mmCIF file of C-alpha atoms in Angstrom:
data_model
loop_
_atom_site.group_PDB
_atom_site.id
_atom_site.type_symbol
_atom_site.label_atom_id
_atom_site.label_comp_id
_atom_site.label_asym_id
_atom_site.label_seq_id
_atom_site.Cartn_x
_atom_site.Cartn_y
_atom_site.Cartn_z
ATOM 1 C CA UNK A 1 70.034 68.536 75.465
ATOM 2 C CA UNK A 2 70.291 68.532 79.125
ATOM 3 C CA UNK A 3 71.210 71.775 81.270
ATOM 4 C CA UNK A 4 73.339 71.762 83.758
ATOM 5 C CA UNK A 5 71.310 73.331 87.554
ATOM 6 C CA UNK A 6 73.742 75.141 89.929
ATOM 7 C CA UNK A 7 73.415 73.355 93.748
ATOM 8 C CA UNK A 8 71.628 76.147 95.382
ATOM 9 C CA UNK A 9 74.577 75.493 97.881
ATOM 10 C CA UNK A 10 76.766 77.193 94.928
ATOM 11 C CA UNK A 11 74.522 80.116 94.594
ATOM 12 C CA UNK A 12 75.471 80.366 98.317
ATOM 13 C CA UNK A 13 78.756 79.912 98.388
ATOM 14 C CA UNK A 14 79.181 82.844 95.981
ATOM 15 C CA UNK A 15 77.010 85.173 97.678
ATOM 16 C CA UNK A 16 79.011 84.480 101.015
ATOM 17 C CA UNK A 17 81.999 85.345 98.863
ATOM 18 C CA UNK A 18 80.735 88.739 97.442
ATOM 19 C CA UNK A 19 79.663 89.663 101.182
ATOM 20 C CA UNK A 20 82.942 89.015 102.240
ATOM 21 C CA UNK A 21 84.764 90.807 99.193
ATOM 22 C CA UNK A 22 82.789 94.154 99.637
ATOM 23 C CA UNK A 23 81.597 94.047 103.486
ATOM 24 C CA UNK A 24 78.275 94.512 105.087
ATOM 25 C CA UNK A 25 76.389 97.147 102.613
ATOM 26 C CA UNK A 26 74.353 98.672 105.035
ATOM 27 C CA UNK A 27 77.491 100.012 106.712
ATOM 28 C CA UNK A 28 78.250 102.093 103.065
ATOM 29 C CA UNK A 29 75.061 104.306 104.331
ATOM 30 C CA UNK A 30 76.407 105.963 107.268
ATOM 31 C CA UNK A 31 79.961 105.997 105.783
ATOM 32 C CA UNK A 32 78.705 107.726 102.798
ATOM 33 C CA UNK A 33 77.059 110.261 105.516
ATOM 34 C CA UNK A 34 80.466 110.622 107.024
ATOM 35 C CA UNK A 35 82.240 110.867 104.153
ATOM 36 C CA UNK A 36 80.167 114.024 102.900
ATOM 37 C CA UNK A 37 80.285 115.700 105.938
ATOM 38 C CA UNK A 38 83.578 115.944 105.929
ATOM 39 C CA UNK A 39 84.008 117.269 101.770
ATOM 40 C CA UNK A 40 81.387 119.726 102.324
ATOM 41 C CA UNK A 41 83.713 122.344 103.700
ATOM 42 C CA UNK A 42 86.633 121.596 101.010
ATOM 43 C CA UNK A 43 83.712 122.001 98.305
ATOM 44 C CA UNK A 44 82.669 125.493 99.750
ATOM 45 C CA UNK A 45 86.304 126.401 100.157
ATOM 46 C CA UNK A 46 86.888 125.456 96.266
ATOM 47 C CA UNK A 47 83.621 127.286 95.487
ATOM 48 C CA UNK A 48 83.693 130.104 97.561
ATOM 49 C CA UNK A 49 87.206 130.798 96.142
ATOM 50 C CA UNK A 50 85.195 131.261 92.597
ATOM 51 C CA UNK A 51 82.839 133.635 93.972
ATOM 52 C CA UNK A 52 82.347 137.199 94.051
ATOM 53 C CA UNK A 53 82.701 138.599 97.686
ATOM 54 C CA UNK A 54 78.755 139.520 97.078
ATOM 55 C CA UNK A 55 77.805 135.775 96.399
ATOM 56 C CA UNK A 56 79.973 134.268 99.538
ATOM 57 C CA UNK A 57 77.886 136.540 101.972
ATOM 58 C CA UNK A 58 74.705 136.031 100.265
ATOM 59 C CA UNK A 59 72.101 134.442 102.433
ATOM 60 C CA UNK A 60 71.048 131.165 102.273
ATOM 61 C CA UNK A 61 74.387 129.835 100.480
ATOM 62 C CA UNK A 62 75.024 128.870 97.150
ATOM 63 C CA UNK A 63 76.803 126.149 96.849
ATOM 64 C CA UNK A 64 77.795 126.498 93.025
ATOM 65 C CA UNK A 65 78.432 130.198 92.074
ATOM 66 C CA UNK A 66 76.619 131.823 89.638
ATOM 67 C CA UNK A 67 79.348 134.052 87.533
ATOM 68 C CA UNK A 68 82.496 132.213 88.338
ATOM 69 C CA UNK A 69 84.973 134.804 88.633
ATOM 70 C CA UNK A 70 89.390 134.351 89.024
ATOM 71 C CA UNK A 71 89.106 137.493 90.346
ATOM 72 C CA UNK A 72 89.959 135.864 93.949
ATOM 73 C CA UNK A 73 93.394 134.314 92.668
ATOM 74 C CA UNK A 74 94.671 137.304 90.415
ATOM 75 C CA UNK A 75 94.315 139.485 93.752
ATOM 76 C CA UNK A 76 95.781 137.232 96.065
ATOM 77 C CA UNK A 77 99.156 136.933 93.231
ATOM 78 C CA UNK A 78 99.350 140.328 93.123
ATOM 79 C CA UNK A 79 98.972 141.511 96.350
ATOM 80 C CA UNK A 80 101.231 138.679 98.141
ATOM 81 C CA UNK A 81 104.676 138.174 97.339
ATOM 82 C CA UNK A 82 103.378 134.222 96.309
ATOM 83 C CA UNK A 83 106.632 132.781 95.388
ATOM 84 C CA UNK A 84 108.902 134.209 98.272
ATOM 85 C CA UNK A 85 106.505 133.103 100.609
ATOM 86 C CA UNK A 86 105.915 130.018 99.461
ATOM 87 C CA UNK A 87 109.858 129.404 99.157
ATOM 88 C CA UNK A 88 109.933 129.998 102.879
ATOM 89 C CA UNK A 89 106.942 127.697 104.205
ATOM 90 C CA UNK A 90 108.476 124.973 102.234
ATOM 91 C CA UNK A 91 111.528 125.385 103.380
ATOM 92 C CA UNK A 92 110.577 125.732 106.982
ATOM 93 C CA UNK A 93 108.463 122.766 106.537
ATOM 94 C CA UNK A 94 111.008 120.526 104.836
ATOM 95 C CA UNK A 95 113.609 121.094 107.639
ATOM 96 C CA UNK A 96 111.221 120.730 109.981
ATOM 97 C CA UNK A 97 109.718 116.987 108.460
ATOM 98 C CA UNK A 98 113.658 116.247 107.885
ATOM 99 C CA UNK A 99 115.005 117.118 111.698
ATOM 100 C CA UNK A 100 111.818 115.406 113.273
ATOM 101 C CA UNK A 101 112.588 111.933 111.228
ATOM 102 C CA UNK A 102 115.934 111.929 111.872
ATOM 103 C CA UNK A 103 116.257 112.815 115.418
ATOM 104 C CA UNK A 104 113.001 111.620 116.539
ATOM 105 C CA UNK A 105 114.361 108.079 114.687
ATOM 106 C CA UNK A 106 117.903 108.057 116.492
ATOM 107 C CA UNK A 107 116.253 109.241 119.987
ATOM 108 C CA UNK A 108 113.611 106.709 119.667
ATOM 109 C CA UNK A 109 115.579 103.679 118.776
ATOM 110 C CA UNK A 110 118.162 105.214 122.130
ATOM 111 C CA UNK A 111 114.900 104.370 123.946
ATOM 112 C CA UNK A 112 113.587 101.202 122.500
ATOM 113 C CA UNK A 113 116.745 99.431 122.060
ATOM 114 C CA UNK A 114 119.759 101.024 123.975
ATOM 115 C CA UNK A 115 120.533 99.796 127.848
ATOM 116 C CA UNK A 116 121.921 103.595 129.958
ATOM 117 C CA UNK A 117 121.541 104.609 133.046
ATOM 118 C CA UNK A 118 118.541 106.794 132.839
ATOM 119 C CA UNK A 119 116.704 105.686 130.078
ATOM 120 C CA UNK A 120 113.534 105.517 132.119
ATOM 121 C CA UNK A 121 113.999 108.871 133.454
ATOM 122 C CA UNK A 122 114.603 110.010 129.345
ATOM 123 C CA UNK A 123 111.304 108.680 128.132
ATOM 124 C CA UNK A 124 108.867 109.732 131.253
ATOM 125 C CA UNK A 125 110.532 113.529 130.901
ATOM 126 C CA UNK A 126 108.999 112.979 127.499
ATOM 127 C CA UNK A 127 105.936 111.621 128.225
ATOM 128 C CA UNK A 128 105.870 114.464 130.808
ATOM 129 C CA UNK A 129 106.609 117.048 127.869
ATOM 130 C CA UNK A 130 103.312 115.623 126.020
ATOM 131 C CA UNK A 131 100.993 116.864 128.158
ATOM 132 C CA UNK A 132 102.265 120.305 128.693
ATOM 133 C CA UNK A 133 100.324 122.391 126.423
ATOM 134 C CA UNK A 134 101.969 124.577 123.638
ATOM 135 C CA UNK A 135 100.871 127.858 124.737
ATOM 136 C CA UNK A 136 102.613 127.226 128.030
ATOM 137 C CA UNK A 137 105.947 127.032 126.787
ATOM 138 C CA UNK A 138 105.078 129.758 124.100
ATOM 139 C CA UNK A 139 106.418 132.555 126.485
ATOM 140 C CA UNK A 140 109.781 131.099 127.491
ATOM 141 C CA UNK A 141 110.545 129.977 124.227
ATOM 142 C CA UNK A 142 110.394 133.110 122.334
ATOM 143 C CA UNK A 143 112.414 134.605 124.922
ATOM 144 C CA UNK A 144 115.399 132.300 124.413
ATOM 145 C CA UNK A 145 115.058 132.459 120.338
ATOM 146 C CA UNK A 146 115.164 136.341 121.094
ATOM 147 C CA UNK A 147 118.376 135.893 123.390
ATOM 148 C CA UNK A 148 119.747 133.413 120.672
ATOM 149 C CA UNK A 149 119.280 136.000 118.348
ATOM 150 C CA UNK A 150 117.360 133.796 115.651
ATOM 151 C CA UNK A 151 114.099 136.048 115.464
ATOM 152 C CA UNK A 152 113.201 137.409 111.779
ATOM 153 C CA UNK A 153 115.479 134.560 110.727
ATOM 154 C CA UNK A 154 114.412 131.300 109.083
ATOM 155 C CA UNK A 155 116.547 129.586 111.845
ATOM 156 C CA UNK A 156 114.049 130.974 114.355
ATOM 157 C CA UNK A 157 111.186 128.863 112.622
ATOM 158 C CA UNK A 158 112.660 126.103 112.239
ATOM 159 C CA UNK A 159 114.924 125.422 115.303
ATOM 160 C CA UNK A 160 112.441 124.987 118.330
ATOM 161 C CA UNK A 161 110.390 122.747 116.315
ATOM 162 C CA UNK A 162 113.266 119.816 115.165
ATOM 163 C CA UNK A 163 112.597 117.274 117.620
ATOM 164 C CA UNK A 164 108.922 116.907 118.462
ATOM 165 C CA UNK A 165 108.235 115.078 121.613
ATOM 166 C CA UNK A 166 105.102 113.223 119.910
ATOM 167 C CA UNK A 167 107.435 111.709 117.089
ATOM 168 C CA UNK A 168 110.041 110.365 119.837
ATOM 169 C CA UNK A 169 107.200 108.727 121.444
ATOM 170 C CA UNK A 170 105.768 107.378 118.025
ATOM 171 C CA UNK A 171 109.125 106.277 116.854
ATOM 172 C CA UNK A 172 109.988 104.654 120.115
ATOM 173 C CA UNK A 173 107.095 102.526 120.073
ATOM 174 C CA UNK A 174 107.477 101.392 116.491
ATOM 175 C CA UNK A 175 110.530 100.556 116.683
ATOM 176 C CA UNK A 176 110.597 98.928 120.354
ATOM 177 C CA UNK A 177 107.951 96.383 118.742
ATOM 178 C CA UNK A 178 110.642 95.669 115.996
ATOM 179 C CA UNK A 179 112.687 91.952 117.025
ATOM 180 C CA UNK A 180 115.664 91.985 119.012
ATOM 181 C CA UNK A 181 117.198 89.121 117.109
ATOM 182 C CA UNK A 182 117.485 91.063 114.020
ATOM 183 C CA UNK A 183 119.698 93.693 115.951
ATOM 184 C CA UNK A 184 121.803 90.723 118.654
ATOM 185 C CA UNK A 185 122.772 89.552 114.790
ATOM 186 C CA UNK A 186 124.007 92.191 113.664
ATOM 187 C CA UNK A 187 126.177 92.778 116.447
ATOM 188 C CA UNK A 188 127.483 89.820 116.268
ATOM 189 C CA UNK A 189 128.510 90.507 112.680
ATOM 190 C CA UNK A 190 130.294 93.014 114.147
ATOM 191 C CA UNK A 191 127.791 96.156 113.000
ATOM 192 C CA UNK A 192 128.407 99.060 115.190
ATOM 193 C CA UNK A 193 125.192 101.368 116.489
ATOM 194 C CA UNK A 194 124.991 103.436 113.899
ATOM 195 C CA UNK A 195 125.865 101.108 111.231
ATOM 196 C CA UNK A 196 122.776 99.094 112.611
ATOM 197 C CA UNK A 197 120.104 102.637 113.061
ATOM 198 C CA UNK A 198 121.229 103.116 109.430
ATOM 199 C CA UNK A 199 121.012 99.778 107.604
ATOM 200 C CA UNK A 200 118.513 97.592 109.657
ATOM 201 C CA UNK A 201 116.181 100.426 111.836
ATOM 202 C CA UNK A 202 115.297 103.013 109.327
ATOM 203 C CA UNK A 203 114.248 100.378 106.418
ATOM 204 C CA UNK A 204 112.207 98.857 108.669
ATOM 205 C CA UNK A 205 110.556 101.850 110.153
ATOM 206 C CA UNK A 206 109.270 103.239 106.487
ATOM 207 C CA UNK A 207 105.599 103.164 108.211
ATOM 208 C CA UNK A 208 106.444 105.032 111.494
ATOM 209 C CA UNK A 209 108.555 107.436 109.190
ATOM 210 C CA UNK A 210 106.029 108.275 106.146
ATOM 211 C CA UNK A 211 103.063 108.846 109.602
ATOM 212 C CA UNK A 212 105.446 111.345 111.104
ATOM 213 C CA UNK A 213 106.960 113.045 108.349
ATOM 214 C CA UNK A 214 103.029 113.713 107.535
ATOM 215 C CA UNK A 215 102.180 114.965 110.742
ATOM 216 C CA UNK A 216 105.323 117.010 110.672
ATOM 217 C CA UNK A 217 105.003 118.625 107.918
ATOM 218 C CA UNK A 218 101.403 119.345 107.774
ATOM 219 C CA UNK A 219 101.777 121.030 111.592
ATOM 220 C CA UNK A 220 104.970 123.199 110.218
ATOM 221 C CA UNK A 221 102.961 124.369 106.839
ATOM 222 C CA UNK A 222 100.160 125.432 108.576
ATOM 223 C CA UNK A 223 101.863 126.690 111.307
ATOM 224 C CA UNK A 224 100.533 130.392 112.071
ATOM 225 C CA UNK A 225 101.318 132.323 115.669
ATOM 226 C CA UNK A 226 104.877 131.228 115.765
ATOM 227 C CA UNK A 227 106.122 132.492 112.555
ATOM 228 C CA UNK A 228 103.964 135.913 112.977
ATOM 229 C CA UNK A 229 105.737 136.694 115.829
ATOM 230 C CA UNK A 230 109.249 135.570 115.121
ATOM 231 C CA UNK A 231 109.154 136.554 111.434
ATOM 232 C CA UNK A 232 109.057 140.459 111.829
ATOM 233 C CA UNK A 233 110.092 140.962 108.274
ATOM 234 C CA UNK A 234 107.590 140.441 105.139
ATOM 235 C CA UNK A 235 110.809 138.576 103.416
ATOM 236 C CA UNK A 236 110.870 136.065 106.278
ATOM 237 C CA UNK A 237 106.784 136.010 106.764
ATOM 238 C CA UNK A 238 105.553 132.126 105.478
ATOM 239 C CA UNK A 239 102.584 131.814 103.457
ATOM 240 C CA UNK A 240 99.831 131.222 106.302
ATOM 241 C CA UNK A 241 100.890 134.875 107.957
ATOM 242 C CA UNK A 242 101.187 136.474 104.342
ATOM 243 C CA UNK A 243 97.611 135.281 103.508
ATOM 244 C CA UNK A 244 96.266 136.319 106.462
ATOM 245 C CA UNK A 245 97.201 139.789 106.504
ATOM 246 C CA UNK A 246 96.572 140.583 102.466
ATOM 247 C CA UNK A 247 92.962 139.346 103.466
ATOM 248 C CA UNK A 248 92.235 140.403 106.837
ATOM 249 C CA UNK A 249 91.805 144.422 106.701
ATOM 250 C CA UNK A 250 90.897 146.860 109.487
ATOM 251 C CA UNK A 251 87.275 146.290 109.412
ATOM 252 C CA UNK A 252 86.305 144.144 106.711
ATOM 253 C CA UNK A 253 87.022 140.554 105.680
ATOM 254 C CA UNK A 254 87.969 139.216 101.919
ATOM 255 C CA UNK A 255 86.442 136.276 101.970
ATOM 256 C CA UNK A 256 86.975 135.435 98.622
ATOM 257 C CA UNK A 257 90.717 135.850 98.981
ATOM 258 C CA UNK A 258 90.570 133.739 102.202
ATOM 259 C CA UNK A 259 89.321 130.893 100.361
ATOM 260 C CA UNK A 260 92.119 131.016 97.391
ATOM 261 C CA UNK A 261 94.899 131.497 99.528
ATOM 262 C CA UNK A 262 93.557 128.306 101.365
ATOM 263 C CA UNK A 263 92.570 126.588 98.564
ATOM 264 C CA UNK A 264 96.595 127.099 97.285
ATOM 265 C CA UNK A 265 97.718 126.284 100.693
ATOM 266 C CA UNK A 266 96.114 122.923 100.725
ATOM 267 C CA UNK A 267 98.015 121.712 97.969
ATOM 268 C CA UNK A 268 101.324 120.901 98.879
ATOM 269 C CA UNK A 269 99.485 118.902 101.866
ATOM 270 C CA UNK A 270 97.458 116.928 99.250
ATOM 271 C CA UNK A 271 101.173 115.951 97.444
ATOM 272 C CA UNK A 272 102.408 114.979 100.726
ATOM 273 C CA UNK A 273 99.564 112.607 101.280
ATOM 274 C CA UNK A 274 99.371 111.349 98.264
ATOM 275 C CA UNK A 275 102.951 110.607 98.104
ATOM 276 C CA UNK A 276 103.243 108.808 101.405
ATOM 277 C CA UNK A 277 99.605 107.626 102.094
ATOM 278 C CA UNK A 278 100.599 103.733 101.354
ATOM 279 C CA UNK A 279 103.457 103.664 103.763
ATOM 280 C CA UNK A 280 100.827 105.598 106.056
ATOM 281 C CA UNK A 281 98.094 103.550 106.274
ATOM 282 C CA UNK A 282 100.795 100.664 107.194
ATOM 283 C CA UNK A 283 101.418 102.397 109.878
ATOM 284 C CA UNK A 284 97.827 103.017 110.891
ATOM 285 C CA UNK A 285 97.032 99.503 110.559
ATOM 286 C CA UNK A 286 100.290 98.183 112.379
ATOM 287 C CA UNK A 287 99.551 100.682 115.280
ATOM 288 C CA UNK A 288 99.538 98.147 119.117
ATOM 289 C CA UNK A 289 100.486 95.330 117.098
ATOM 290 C CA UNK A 290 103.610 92.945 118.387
#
């Protein structure tokens, strides 16, 4: 019975096709390294929040705690009104995410698309506005909420951060790389501006969109000094502010509380991701291109 030999060519062949499927292996190594680095701190997080405060402090650091304890959670519930702070970063967040896609969107196609006098001048005043730090405008701008009369309000939160100069810059860029044929034709159809932002720019912006609604709403959730100096009522405090002062006391630290509250915080972000992170890896990898 004769046997059939594989052409060491083959044998080649294949391997040259499972080193192209999976990549260099070597380059797993320092990934890996990379990779861990960056868990570690969401692993002592989870486990710290199972710890008693003893075991957090204890020195060197345990890793996995010895008597896991809930003890952290059931005192962050009942000394934080949870669910009415919650309510409020979500809501703050949501508007926030919602006004920055929108108006970021219409701004940035004005930009990328529209012929006016001053368009130019538009889009280096917001260039201009990207390099003025936060903290510098901090001052000013809680003096016109306070003359506005929006302070302790959820209005106050959410207001001054709508239209973030970052997102009209992201969205203008996206979208100016988007043909002009696509738009000349539907002009000639007889599609008016909006008619054409609506039904041919947003679809095609679903990248651009899921990376800034992200950003967006992971900077407005996690959003601290703002909304502890606007909100000066606990029913208008969002859950960042709340956990920090039901774990911070006058002279000592609960750790253990820290780490729930953060731990609990996290997850909405982790939803976010998850729900967008196709469309925002598209827009990662379609970042420069033409």
């Amino acid at each position: 019975m004769a046997t059939t030999l594989t052409p060491p060519r083959d044998k080649r062949q294949r391997r040259r096709a499972a080193r192209h499927r999976w990549g260099n292996p070597w380059l797993y190594l320092p990934l890996t390294g990379v990779l861990f680095l960056m868990i570690v701190p969401f692993l002592w997080m989870l486990s710290g929040s199972f710890k008693p405060e003893a075991d957090i402090r204890k020195v060197p650091p345990v890793l996995i705690p010895t008597e896991p304890t809930t003890a952290n959670y059931t005192e962050l519930f009942d000394n934080l009104d949870f669910v009415g702070m919650f309510t409020n970063s979500l809501v703050v967040a949501l508007v926030v995410t919602a006004g920055n896609l929108l108006f970021c969107s219409m701004l940035g196609y004005a930009l990328a698309k529209l012929e006016f006098r001053g368009r130019k001048a538009v889009f280096a005043l917001v260039l201009g506005t990207l390099m003025v730090p936060g903290l510098v405008t901090f001052v000013p701008l809680y003096v016109l909420t306070t003359n506005l009369g929006l302070t302790d309000s959820l209005l106050g939160l959410i207001l001054p951060f709508l239209a973030a100069p970052f997102g009209v810059f992201l969205m203008r860029q996206f979208i100016g790389s988007l043909p002009d044929e696509l738009i000349d034709a539907a002009r000639m159809d007889g599609c008016g501006e909006i008619a054409i932002f609506w039904r041919i720019i947003l679809p095609m912006t679903k990248p651009a969109l899921a990376t800034l609604g992200i950003i967006s709403f992971l900077g407005s959730w996690n959003n601290f000094l703002w909304p502890l100096v606007v909100a000066q009522n606990e029913e208008q405090y969002t859950l960042p502010v709340g956990l920090a002062l039901v774990s911070t006391g006058q002279d000592f630290t609960r750790y253990g509380v820290l780490l729930a509250g953060a731990a609990v915080v996290l997850v909405p972000v982790l939803v976010v991701f998850l729900l967008f992170q196709r469309h925002f890896i598209a827009g990662i990898a379609t970042t420069g291109l033409k």
